[in-house]
């Protein structure tokens, strides 16, 4: 499941340092932003299958994969994402953001609406809005402790168990665990702070792009209850539910996920 045949691994220099990303395909331009325990390789099912219809870029967020660390606020991530978009294409583009990446995509759409044609928000929420100081909350602190204390493979398997429903195919479990095992504390710690502090609810109406919110009925990380403010606050919004899937529907069932993406981005 982890083939990157036909996909280019590239990098560019931005103000925070080097940013690594995968690029594939030709067609409608789409940028993918991964979640807290992801990387650019979270999107291999899309990069490998949709390259005849979409031109796709999937970043390693700052502090992930081969990308240098950045700041610890959501706006830091969003401004890096904007600089990335401006380097790779002059056209308005489509954004697909999963979990943490959904917050990045929303913030880009708020700050620079002219850059965003359509927006897909996958298993995400508007942020926790916590103000408990400079440390990540206990849940994320526990993850960081596990990341520093556990062997990488064990950490990846722990995260996969939390993201996937019982009965998930072994190949899917191994792929989610493999990607999670590559997490770096410097990236995940700063991203956790960004998620903890962010509260996008008051500004959701600033999103002008037509938006598709994706939820999964077996997702215990970002269930529909956490996504509900997006459905209430974004003006031009629609909603699709993946039945039987958890917090990694793009990996769990790439065919179903891709069909929904192309229906929204291509078959307009």
Coordinates of C-alpha atoms in Angstrom, one line a residue, residues 90 106 201-202 215:
X90 CA -0.5 30.6 -9.9
X106 CA -9.7 26.4 6.9
X201 CA -15.7 29.0 15.2
X202 CA -16.1 32.8 15.2
X215 CA -17.1 12.5 8.6

